[in-house]
Amino acid sequence: GEDVEQSLFLSVREGDSSVINCTYTDSSSTYLYWYKQEPGAGLQLLTYIFSNMDMKQDQRLTVLLNKKDKHLSLRIADTQTGDSAIYFCAGAGSYQLTFGKGTKLSVIP
Amino acid sequence: GAVVSQHPSWVICKSGTSVKIECRSLDFQATTMFWYRQFPKQSLMLMATSNEGSKATYEQGVEKDKFLINHASLTLSTLTVTSAHPEDSSFYICSARDPRITQAGNTIYFGEGSWLTVV
């Protein structure tokens, strides 16, 4: 099945850009997602990218997909303290998602 | 607003008792719902896929008799943790697929999760 790997921690200063990286194994994943989980809350879908796209931008969020290397990244511009959370990437070959372990983003004021 | 609702948000139960968690799709009919469990500091783990009107499909390693899943209607799936033990304490999250939507990014909605503590 799908295996999704992420770095576990990232710490950035407020106002800087954050880049969260993810690698996946299943090349048949049609869609790749980024979710945000704030403490004690459920997952919130942030953005997604279709596998035939290289990049997708949505306000402060930029998703880059390198399908050859099976590498996905999420860039958050002008990171704010409210962005502190755990970010999960997930791959979907069908509608069943496989999640990475999550990257905890800490924003230093 | 929320399109998938989970209830209860948190529950404490005694060891040996059973507890039921509900997952409802609020404004669409969900033919497929998923149940996940999240261990502390770990990712979500898919427990089972629930299809309306049929038996749930459990992932390897998940005890069917312990985690009973019922999807009796198109808007409700329930997860019952039977004879709960402290090691079952976890964060349980459901998700539901909206079959009306073709854009994959908006297809799956997650509930807010249910914290289960077994004492």
XYZ file of C-alpha atoms in Angstrom:
228
model
C 0.000 0.000 0.000
C 0.882 3.646 0.066
C 3.609 4.885 2.370
C 3.832 8.573 3.156
C 6.795 10.135 4.976
C 7.182 13.580 6.509
C 9.675 15.311 8.730
C 8.230 15.513 12.236
C 9.122 19.041 13.321
C 9.646 22.474 11.811
C 10.279 25.719 13.619
C 10.171 29.106 11.878
C 10.048 32.767 12.871
C 6.891 34.739 12.374
C 6.903 36.396 8.971
C 9.263 33.854 7.407
C 8.206 31.211 4.927
C 7.630 27.622 6.039
C 8.256 24.654 3.795
C 6.882 21.281 4.817
C 8.050 18.298 2.806
C 6.474 14.939 2.114
C 7.428 11.865 0.111
C 5.102 9.124 -1.022
C 5.533 5.740 -2.624
C 2.403 5.037 -4.618
C 2.819 6.602 -8.039
C -0.814 5.874 -8.816
C -1.979 8.400 -6.208
C -4.323 10.581 -8.176
C -4.662 13.350 -5.649
C -2.380 14.567 -2.918
C -3.667 16.576 -0.004
C -2.476 18.806 2.772
C -4.440 18.862 6.023
C -4.001 21.015 9.095
C -4.757 19.831 12.605
C -4.935 22.322 15.426
C -4.641 20.992 18.995
C -7.657 18.944 20.000
C -9.410 19.473 16.681
C -10.167 17.399 13.621
C -8.444 17.725 10.330
C -9.023 20.704 8.118
C -8.393 20.318 4.419
C -5.995 23.076 3.358
C -5.395 22.319 -0.262
C -4.895 19.519 -2.720
C -3.151 18.941 -6.006
C -3.964 16.662 -8.876
C -1.135 14.373 -9.878
C -0.726 15.890 -13.346
C 0.001 19.328 -11.889
C 3.398 20.663 -10.825
C 2.280 23.561 -8.722
C -0.795 25.020 -7.157
C -1.046 28.348 -5.386
C -3.810 29.360 -3.042
C -3.276 32.691 -1.267
C -0.352 32.106 1.143
C -0.126 28.425 0.296
C 1.945 26.974 -2.522
C 2.003 23.260 -3.246
C 4.822 21.830 -5.349
C 4.696 18.308 -6.747
C 7.667 16.458 -8.194
C 6.050 13.345 -9.519
C 9.319 11.831 -10.696
C 10.791 11.957 -7.198
C 7.377 11.428 -5.535
C 7.971 14.557 -3.489
C 5.324 16.978 -2.320
C 5.864 20.224 -0.472
C 3.715 22.862 1.146
C 5.038 26.405 1.389
C 3.355 28.854 3.717
C 4.317 32.445 3.006
C 4.462 35.050 5.777
C 3.944 32.426 8.475
C 1.808 33.597 11.388
C 1.429 32.277 14.931
C -2.016 31.021 13.952
C -0.318 28.682 11.513
C 1.138 26.688 14.419
C -0.368 23.229 14.034
C 0.375 19.749 12.750
C 0.311 19.421 8.983
C -0.445 16.101 7.344
C 0.096 15.170 3.758
C -2.008 12.381 2.341
C -2.171 10.438 -0.877
C -5.236 8.955 -2.478
C -5.351 6.393 -5.236
C -9.056 6.035 -4.673
C -11.004 7.890 -2.030
C -9.162 6.188 0.763
C -6.411 8.326 2.155
C -3.018 7.341 3.494
C -1.563 9.923 5.842
C 1.964 10.806 6.806
C 2.798 11.103 10.498
C 2.410 14.846 10.426
C 4.823 17.752 10.743
C 4.484 19.922 13.802
C 4.994 23.537 12.808
C 6.013 25.887 15.597
C 6.001 29.593 14.853
C 8.287 31.755 16.990
C 6.932 35.277 17.561
C -20.209 24.966 8.761
C -19.543 21.353 9.550
C -20.824 18.859 7.049
C -19.792 15.804 9.033
C -20.636 15.711 12.696
C -19.239 13.354 15.299
C -20.755 12.725 18.683
C -19.678 12.710 21.410
C -16.659 15.013 21.152
C -15.185 13.377 24.200
C -16.214 10.514 26.425
C -14.875 8.837 29.518
C -15.916 5.281 30.227
C -15.037 2.575 32.676
C -12.914 -0.369 31.665
C -15.075 -3.241 30.484
C -17.963 -1.122 29.247
C -18.896 -0.314 25.658
C -19.070 3.103 24.094
C -20.656 4.230 20.831
C -19.430 7.047 18.625
C -21.676 8.449 15.923
C -20.689 9.978 12.621
C -23.317 11.859 10.642
C -23.206 13.487 7.258
C -25.355 16.567 7.664
C -26.353 17.604 4.179
C -25.431 14.776 1.899
C -25.875 11.055 1.693
C -22.623 9.283 2.347
C -22.446 5.856 0.789
C -18.949 5.441 2.176
C -17.591 6.487 5.544
C -14.165 5.881 7.013
C -13.102 5.433 10.600
C -9.624 6.438 11.713
C -7.780 6.247 14.992
C -5.000 8.572 16.006
C -2.462 7.507 18.586
C -0.618 10.226 20.495
C 2.044 11.869 18.365
C 1.256 9.556 15.467
C -0.629 9.815 12.241
C -4.145 8.715 11.564
C -4.585 5.008 11.077
C -7.434 3.793 8.941
C -9.454 1.281 10.922
C -12.245 0.395 8.545
C -14.262 1.451 5.562
C -17.982 1.494 6.117
C -20.376 1.073 3.201
C -24.069 1.681 3.675
C -26.064 -1.496 3.820
C -23.124 -3.872 3.899
C -20.483 -5.097 6.294
C -17.552 -2.858 7.016
C -14.155 -3.655 5.579
C -11.573 -3.722 8.341
C -7.882 -3.022 7.958
C -5.406 -5.664 8.921
C -4.821 -5.803 12.641
C -8.117 -4.179 13.593
C -10.337 -6.438 15.690
C -13.760 -6.662 14.116
C -15.438 -7.914 17.273
C -13.984 -5.137 19.347
C -14.652 -2.228 17.012
C -18.169 -2.742 15.727
C -19.092 -0.540 12.806
C -22.625 -0.069 11.616
C -23.679 2.007 8.610
C -27.403 1.506 8.729
C -28.386 4.664 6.893
C -26.881 6.944 4.291
C -26.252 9.652 6.849
C -25.123 7.720 9.901
C -22.287 5.385 10.750
C -21.502 4.260 14.268
C -18.364 2.874 15.850
C -18.874 0.874 19.031
C -15.840 0.073 21.123
C -16.831 -3.038 23.034
C -15.360 -4.065 26.370
C -13.152 -1.015 26.314
C -9.736 -1.067 27.949
C -7.325 1.754 28.755
C -5.268 0.957 25.663
C -8.325 1.811 23.553
C -8.055 5.408 24.744
C -7.444 7.417 21.629
C -8.747 10.045 19.242
C -11.227 8.554 16.772
C -12.078 10.434 13.578
C -14.594 9.604 10.898
C -14.776 10.897 7.371
C -17.446 10.691 4.751
C -17.364 10.878 1.006
C -19.826 13.139 -0.769
C -20.687 11.292 -3.983
C -22.217 14.407 -5.553
C -18.907 16.204 -5.860
C -16.442 15.297 -8.557
C -13.536 17.484 -7.480
C -11.478 15.232 -5.279
C -10.326 17.987 -3.006
C -13.851 18.586 -1.802
C -15.022 15.010 -1.804
C -14.049 13.849 1.634
C -15.108 15.615 4.794
C -13.829 14.838 8.263
C -15.664 14.913 11.529
C -14.242 16.844 14.430
C -13.117 13.676 16.169
C -14.000 11.980 19.419
C -11.645 11.681 22.363
C -12.133 8.416 24.196
C -10.614 7.905 27.628
C -11.031 4.524 29.280
C -10.392 4.497 33.014
